[in-house]
Each structure stands twice: as structure tokens, then as C-alpha cells.
mmCIF file of C-alpha atoms in Angstrom:
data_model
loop_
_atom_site.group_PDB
_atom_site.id
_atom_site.type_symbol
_atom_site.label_atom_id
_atom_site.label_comp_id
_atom_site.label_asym_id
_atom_site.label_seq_id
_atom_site.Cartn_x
_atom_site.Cartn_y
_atom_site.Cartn_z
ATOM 1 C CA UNK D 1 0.000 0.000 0.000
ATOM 2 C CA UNK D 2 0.857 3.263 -0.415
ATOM 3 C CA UNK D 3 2.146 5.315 2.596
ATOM 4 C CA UNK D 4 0.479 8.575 3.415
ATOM 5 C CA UNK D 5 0.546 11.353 6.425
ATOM 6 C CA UNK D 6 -2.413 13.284 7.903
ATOM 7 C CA UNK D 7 -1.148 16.702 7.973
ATOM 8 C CA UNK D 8 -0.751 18.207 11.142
ATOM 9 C CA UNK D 9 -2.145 21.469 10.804
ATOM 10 C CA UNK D 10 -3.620 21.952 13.936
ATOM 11 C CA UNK D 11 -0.384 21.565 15.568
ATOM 12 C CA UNK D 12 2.405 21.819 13.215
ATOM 13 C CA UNK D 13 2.120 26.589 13.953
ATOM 14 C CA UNK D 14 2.911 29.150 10.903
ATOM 15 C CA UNK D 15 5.941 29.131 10.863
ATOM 16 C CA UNK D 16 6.662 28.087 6.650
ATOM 17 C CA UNK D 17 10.185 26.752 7.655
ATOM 18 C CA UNK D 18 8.590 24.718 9.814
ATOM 19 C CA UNK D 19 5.993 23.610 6.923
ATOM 20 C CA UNK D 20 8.468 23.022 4.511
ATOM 21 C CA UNK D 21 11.142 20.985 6.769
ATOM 22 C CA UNK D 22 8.156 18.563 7.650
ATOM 23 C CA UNK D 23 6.845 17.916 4.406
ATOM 24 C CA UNK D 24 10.376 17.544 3.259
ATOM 25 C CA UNK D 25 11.208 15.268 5.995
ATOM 26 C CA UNK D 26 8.326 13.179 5.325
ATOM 27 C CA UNK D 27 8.792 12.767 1.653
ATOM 28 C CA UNK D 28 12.661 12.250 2.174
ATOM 29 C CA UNK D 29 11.211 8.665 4.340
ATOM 30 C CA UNK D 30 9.462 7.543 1.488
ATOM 31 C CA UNK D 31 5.509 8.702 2.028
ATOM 32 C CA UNK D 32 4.293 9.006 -0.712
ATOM 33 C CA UNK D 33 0.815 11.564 -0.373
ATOM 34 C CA UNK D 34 -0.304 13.994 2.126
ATOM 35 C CA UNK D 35 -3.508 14.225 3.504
ATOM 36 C CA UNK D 36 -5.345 17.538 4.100
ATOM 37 C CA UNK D 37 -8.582 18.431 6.051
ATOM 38 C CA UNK D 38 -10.981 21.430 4.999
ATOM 39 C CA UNK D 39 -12.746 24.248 6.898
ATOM 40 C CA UNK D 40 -12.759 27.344 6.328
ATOM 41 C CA UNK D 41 -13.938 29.007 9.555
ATOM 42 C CA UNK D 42 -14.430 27.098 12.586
ATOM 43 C CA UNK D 43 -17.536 27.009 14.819
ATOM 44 C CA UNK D 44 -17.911 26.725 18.154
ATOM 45 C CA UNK D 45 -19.260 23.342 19.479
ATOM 46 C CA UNK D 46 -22.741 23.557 20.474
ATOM 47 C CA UNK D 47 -24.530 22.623 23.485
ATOM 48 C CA UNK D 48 -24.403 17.999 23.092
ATOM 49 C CA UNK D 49 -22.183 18.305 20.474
ATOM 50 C CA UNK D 50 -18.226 17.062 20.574
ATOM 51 C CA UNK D 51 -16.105 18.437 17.981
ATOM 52 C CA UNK D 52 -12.003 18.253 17.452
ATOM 53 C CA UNK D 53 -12.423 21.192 15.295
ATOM 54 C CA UNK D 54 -13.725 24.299 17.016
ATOM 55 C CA UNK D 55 -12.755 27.875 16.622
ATOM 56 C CA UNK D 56 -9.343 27.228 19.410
ATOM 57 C CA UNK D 57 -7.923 25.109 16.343
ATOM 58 C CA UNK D 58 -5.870 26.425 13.622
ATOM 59 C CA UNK D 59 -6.692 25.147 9.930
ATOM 60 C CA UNK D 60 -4.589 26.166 7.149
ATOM 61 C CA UNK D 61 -6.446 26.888 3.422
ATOM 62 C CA UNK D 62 -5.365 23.764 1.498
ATOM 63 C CA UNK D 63 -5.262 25.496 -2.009
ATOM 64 C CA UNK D 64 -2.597 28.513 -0.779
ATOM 65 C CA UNK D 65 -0.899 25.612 1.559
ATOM 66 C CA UNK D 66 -0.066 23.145 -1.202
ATOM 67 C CA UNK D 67 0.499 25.574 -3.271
ATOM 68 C CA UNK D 68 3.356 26.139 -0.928
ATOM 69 C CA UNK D 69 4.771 22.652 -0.617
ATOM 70 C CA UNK D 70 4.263 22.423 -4.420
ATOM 71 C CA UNK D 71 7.551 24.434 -4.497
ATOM 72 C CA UNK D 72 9.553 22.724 -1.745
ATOM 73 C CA UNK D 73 8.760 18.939 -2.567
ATOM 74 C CA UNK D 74 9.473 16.626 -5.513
ATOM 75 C CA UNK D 75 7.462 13.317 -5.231
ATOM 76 C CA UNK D 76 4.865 13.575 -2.400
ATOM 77 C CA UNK D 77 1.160 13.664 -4.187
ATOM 78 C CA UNK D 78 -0.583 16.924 -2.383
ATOM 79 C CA UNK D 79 -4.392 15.818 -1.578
ATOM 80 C CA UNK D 80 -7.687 16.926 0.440
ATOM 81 C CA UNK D 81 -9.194 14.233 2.902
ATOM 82 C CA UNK D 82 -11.349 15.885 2.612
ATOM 83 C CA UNK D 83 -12.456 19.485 0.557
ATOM 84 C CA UNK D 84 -15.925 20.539 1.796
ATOM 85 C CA UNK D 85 -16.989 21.408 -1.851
ATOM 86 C CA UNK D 86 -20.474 22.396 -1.840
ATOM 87 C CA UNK D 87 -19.567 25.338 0.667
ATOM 88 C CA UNK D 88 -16.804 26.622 -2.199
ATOM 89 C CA UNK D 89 -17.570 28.092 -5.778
ATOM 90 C CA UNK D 90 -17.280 25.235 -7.956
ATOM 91 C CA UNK D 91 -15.228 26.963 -10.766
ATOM 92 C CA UNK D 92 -12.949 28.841 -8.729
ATOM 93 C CA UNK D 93 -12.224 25.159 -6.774
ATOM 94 C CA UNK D 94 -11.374 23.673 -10.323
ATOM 95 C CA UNK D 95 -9.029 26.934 -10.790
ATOM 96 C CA UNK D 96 -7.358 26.569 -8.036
ATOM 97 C CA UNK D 97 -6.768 22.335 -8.438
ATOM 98 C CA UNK D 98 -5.543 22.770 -11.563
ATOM 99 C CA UNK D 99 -3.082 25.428 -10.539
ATOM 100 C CA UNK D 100 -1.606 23.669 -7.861
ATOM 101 C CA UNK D 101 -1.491 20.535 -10.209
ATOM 102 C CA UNK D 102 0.098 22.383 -12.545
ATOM 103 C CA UNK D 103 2.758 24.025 -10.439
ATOM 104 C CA UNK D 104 3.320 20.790 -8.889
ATOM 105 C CA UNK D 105 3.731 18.417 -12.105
ATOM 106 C CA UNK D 106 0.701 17.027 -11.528
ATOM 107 C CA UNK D 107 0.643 15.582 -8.012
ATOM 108 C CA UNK D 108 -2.767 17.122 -6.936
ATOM 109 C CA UNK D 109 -5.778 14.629 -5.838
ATOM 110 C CA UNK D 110 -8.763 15.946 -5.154
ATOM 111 C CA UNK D 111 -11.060 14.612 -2.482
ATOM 112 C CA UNK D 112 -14.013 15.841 -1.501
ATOM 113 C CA UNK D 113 -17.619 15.409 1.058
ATOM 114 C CA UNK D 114 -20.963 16.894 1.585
ATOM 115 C CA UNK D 115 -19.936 18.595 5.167
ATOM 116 C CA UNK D 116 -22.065 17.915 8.070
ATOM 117 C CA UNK D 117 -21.876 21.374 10.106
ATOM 118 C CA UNK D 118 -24.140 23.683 8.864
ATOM 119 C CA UNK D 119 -22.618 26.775 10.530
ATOM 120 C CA UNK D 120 -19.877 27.122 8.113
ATOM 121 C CA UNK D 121 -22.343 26.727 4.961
ATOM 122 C CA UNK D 122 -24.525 29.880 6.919
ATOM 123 C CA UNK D 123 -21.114 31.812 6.963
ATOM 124 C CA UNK D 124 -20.297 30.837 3.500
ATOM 125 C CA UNK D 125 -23.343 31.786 2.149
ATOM 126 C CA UNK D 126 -24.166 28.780 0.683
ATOM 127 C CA UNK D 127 -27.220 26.141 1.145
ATOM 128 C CA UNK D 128 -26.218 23.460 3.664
ATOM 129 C CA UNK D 129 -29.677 21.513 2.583
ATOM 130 C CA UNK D 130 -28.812 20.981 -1.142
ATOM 131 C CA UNK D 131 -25.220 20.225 -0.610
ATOM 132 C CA UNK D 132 -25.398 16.126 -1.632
ATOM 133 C CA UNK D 133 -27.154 17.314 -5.094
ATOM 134 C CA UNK D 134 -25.366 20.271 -6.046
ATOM 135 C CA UNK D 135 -22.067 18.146 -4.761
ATOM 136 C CA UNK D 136 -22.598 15.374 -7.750
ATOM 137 C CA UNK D 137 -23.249 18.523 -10.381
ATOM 138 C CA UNK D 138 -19.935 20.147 -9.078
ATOM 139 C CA UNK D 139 -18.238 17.283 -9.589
ATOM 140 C CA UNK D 140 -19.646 16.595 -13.047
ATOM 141 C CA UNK D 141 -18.464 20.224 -13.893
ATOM 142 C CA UNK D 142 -15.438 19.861 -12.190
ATOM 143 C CA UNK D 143 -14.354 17.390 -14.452
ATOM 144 C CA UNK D 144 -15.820 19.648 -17.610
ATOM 145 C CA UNK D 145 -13.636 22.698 -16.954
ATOM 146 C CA UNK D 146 -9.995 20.222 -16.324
ATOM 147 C CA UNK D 147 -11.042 18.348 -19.592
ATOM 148 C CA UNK D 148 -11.709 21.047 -22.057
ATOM 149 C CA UNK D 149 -10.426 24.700 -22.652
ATOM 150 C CA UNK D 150 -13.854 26.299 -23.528
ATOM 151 C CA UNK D 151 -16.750 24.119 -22.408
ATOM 152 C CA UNK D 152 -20.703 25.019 -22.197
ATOM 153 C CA UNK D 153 -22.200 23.540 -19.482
ATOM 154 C CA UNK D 154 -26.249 24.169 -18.068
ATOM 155 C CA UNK D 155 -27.215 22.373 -14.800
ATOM 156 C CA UNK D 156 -29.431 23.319 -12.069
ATOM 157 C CA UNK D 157 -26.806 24.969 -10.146
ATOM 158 C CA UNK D 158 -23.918 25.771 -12.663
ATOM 159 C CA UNK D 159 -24.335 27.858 -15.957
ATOM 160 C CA UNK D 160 -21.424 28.484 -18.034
ATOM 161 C CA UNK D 161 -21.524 29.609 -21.629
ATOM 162 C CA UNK D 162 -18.083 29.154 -23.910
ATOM 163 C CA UNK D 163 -15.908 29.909 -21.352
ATOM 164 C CA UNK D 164 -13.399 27.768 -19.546
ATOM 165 C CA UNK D 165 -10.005 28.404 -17.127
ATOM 166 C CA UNK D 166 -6.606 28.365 -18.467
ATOM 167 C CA UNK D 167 -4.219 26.423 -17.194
ATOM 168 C CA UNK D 168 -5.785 23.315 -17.182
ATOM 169 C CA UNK D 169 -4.394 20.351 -14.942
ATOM 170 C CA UNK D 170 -1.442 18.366 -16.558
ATOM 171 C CA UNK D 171 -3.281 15.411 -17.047
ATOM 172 C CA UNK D 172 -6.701 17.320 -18.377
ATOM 173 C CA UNK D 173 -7.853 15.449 -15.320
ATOM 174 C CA UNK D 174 -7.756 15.469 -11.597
ATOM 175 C CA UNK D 175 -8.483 12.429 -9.347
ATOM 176 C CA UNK D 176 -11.711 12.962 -7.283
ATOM 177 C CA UNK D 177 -12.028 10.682 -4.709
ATOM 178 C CA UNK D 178 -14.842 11.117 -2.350
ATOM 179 C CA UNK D 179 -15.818 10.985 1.743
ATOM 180 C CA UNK D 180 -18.356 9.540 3.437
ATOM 181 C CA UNK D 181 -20.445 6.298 4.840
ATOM 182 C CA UNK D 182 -24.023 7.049 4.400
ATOM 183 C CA UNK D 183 -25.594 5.221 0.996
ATOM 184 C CA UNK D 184 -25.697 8.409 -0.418
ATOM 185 C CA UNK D 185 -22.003 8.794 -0.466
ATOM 186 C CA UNK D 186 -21.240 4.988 -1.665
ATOM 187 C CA UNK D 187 -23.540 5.454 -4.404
ATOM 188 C CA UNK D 188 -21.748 8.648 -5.504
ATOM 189 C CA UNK D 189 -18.265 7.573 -4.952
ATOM 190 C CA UNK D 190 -19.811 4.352 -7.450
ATOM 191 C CA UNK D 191 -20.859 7.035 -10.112
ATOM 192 C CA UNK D 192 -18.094 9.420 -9.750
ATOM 193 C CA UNK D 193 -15.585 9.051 -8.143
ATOM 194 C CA UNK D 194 -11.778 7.402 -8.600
ATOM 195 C CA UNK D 195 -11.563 6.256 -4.787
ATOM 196 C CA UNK D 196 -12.967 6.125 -1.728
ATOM 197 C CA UNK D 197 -11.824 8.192 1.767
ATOM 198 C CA UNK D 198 -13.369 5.998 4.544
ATOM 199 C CA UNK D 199 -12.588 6.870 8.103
ATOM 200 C CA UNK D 200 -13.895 3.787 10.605
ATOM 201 C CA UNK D 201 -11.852 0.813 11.272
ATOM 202 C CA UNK D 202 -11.192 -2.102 9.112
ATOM 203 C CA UNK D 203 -14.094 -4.004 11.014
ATOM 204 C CA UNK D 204 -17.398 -5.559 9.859
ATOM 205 C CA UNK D 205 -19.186 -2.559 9.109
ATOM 206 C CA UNK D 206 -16.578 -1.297 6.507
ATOM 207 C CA UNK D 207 -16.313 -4.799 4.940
ATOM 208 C CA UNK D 208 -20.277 -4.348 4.288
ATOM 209 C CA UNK D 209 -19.348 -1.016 2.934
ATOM 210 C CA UNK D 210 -16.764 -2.099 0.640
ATOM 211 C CA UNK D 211 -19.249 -4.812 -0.288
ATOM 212 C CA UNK D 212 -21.743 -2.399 -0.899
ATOM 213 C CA UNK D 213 -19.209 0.031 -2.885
ATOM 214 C CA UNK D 214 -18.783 -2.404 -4.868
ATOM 215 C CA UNK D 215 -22.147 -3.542 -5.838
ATOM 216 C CA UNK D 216 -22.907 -0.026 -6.307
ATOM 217 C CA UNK D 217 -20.032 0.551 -8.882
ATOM 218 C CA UNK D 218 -21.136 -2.767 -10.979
ATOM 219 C CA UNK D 219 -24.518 -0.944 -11.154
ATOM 220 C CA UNK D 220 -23.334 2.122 -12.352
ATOM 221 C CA UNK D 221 -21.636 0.175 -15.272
ATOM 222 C CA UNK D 222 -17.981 0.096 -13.838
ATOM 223 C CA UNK D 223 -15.660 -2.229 -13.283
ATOM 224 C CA UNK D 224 -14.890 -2.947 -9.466
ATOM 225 C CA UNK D 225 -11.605 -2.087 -9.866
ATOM 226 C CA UNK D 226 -12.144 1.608 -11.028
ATOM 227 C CA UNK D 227 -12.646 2.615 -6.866
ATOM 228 C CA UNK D 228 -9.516 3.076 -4.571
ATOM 229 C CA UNK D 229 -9.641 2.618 -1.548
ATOM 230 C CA UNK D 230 -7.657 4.844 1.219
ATOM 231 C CA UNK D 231 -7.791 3.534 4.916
ATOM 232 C CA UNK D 232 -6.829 5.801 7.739
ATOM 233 C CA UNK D 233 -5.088 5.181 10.590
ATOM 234 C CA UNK D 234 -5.778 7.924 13.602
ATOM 235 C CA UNK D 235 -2.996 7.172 16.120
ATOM 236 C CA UNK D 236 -5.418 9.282 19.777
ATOM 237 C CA UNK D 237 -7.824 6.194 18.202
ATOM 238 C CA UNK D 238 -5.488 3.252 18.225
ATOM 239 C CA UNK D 239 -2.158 3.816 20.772
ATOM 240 C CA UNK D 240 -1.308 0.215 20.770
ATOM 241 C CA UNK D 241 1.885 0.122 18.664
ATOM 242 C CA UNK D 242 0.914 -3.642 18.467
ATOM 243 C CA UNK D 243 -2.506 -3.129 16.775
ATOM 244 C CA UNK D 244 -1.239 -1.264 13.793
ATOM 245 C CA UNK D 245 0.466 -3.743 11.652
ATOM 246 C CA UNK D 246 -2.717 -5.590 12.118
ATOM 247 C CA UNK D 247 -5.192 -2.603 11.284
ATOM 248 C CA UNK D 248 -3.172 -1.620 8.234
ATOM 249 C CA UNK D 249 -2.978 -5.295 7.319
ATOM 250 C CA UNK D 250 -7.069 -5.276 7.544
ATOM 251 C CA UNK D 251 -7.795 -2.513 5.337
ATOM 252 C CA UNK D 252 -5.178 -4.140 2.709
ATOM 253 C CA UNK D 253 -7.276 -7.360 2.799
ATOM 254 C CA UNK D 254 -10.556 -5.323 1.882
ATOM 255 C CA UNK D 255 -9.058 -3.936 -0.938
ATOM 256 C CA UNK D 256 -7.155 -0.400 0.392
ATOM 257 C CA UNK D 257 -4.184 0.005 -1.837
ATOM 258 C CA UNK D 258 -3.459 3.921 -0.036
ATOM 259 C CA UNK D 259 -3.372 3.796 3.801
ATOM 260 C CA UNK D 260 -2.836 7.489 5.668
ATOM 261 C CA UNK D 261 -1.507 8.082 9.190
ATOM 262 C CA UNK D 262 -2.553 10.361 11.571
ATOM 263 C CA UNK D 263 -0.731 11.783 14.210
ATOM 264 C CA UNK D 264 -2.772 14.598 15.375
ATOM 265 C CA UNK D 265 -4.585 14.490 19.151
ATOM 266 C CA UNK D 266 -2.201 13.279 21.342
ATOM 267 C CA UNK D 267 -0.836 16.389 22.944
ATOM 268 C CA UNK D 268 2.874 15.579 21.127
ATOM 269 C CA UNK D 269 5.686 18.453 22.293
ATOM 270 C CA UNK D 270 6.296 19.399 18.814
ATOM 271 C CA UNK D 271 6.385 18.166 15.377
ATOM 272 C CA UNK D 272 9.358 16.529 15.476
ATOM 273 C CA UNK D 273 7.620 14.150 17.869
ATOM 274 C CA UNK D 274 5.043 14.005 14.974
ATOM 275 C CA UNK D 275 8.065 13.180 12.953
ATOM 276 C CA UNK D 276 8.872 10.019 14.924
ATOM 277 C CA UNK D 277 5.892 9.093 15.315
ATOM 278 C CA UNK D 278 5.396 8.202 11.520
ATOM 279 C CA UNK D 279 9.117 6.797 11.914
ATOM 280 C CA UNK D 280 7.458 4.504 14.200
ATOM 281 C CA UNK D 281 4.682 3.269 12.401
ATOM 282 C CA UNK D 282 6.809 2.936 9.361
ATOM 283 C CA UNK D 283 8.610 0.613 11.114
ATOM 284 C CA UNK D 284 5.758 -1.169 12.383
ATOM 285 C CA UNK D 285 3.946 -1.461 8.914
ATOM 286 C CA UNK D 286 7.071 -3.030 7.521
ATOM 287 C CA UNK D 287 6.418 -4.209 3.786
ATOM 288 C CA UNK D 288 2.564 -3.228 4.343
ATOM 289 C CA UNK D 289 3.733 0.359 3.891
ATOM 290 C CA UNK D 290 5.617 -0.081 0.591
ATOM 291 C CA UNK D 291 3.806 0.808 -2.643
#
């Protein structure tokens, strides 16, 4: 499988030398992607509700960021885990994709979710009830835009008459892959999308969901083989150095060929704790972590 890091940002500070050393340091040990979350502004958590991500943590923009660490790294493929797209302006997101594919030879991947919190849809002006829909016509134009120079597309959402953005991606194409676990997001990532961003463990549920993933990509008239499949590994979720050889080894069995490490949570000094950390579970993951 392919060897991935959750980027740090809540705890890795602004400091770009910082930034760059890490990514660096990362790609220099042979991971090969690195992983991204999205949000733009950051609510509070409200009354019931437990949330990681409230306005005391710091989230860097992922466009500006990797267009950053497009400059400084070589190898290491620069991806969202995910991009809450229906809160951004579709053709502006497909600007800004293919310039950071372009500026870093193509390494961009592109994943992306519905969102669940609808306080940053309020502050983003956009409609948190119509996000699924308008997510599967974003993605349809998404793909339009990187394809052609000058395209003409009418959907319910999106009107765009002979116009297009210029540079396109390298490829004329970036990879979508796509969050989520209700049906709704199955079926879509079975339509649309080139992989799969689960993050559960490699247990019974997510073998039903692969099963179902799969049955749901035969319907839409594509081979089974035409969905990745990323697991995740959050670290604050599973301390037991012993368990991760096995939890890596369970997502490769139903059918992951990416698997991403997270470090965040865990109260680490600084990042070069988050640094040997990943040393660690390299270690631990042995040939499981080679591509």
C-alpha cells in the first residue's frame, strides 16, 4: 500500500520553515501523499455536540498551503481528505486544483464530502440543505472545466456559456475521490468518483461497505476495480503500537491500496515528535507500507 501522512495542521504553527522541513522530511522517508482536512472558519461546538475542530484550532487553506509545498517537494502527491466542496464556488475550486497541479507536475488529488456542520455553509453563504445534489453537479463540472479549454455547461446549479479556465491540470484530469459512509455517499463515490476516503476501522461494518461500494459501482456500469480505496489510521484512536500492523494489514485485505496516518490528538511536544511518530509506524507497517 501506499504510505500517506495526515497533515498536522492543527499543531504543526505558521511558521513556513517549519511547513516546509516537515513535508520535506516526510517525503525524504518515502511517504508518498499527504492528507489535508478542509474548513474554512471554525464554529464553536454547540450545546451535546463534541467536535475536534472548534474555533481554538488552527486550519490552514489547502489550495494557498499546497500551493506552498508544491515548491519545496518533488514526489509527495498533495491531496484533500477531505475538501468541503459544496460550501466553495465550484469553478474557482477547479481553478485553483488545476493550478496547484500544474505548479506541482501534476501531483494534486482531489477529495471531496458533503460537510455535516451547517454553521460554516450559513457563513459561507451557501445552502447546507442541497449540498449532496449540487455536490454530484460540481463534480460533473469539475471534471468539464480540467477536460476542455472552452466548455458550455447548463445544470441546475452551474451555468457556463463558452468559457473555460486556463491552465488546465497536466493530465486534463484530476483524481476525485470522495468521503463519506451514508448510501448516499457509496452510491456517488460508485458514479463518480476514482476512490474512496473511509474513516472507521477495518471491522465488519466497513467490509459491508466495501461490499456495498462495490455492488454499487457494478450498477453504475464500472468495473470494481475503477474505486480506490484509502484507509486511515488515527494514532489518539489506536495507541497500541501492536494493533497497527494488524489494522493496516485489515484494510489491505478489503481492498485499500493507499493507507494514511494520523498523528494529530495526542498532545505531542512538537512536530518533530510528529516526525517520529510516523518513523514509528513505518517501522511497524514493515512491507505493508511499501507501494
Amino acid at each position: 500500500m501506499r504510505l500517506g501522512a495526515v497533515f498536522p495542521q492543527s499543531e504543526i504553527g505558521t511558521d513556513p520553515a517549519v511547513i516546509r522541513d516537515y513535508a520535506q522530511t516526510i517525503e525524504g522517508m518515502g511517504f508518498t501523499h499527504l492528507i489535508i482536512y478542509d474548513h474554512v472558519i471554525l464554529a464553536e461546538a454547540r450545546p451535546g455536540e463534541q467536535s475536534y475542530y472548534t474555533a481554538e484550532k488552527q486550519m490552514h487553506e489547502p489550495f494557498v498551503l499546497y500551493g506552498f509545498l508544491a515548491a519545496v517537494t518533488r514526489t509527495l502527491e498533495l491531496a484533500t481528505g477531505i475538501l468541503i466542496l459544496p460550501q466553495r464556488q465550484t469553478v474557482l475550486v477547479a481553478k485553483q486544483a488545476a493550478e496547484v497541479d500544474v505548479l506541482s507536475g501534476g501531483r494534486m488529488r482531489l477529495g471531496v464530502a458533503a460537510g455535516w456542520n451547517p454553521v460554516e455553509f450559513q457563513a459561507l453563504n451557501e445552502d447546507f440543505h442541497t449540498r449532496g445534489r449540487r455536490l454530484d453537479e460540481q463534480i460533473e463540472l469539475l471534471r468539464a472545466l480540467w477536460r476542455d479549454p472552452v466548455i458550455t455547461f447548463h445544470g441546475r446549479w452551474h451555468h457556463i456559456e463558452n468559457a473555460g479556465i486556463n491552465p488546465l491540470p497536466v493530465r486534463h484530469d484530476i483524481p476525485i475521490w470522495i468521503g463519506g459512509h451514508s448510501d448516499a455517499a457509496l452510491r456517488r463515490t460508485a458514479r463518480l468518483g476514482n476512490g474512496w476516503l473511509p474513516q472507521r476501522k477495518p471491522d465488519e461494518r466497513a467490509a459491508e461497505d466495501v461490499r456495498l461500494l462495490r455492488q454499487y459501482t457494478r450498477e453504475a456500469g464500472r468495473p470494481e476495480g475503477a474505486i480506490a480505496i484509502e484507509g486511515r489510521l488515527t494514532i489518539s484512536q489506536v495507541p497500541d503500537e501492536g494493533q497497527w500492523a494488524p489494522y493496516a494489514a485489515g484494510w489491505q485485505a478489503l481492498g485499500a491500496t493507499y493507507f494514511t496516518v494520523s498523528t494529530m490528538g495526542l498532545n505531542l511536544p512538537d512536530i518533530a515528535a510528529h516526525v517520529e511518530l510516523l518513523r514509528r509506524v513505518q517501522a511497524a507497517l514493515g512491507p505493508l507500507g511499501e507501494p
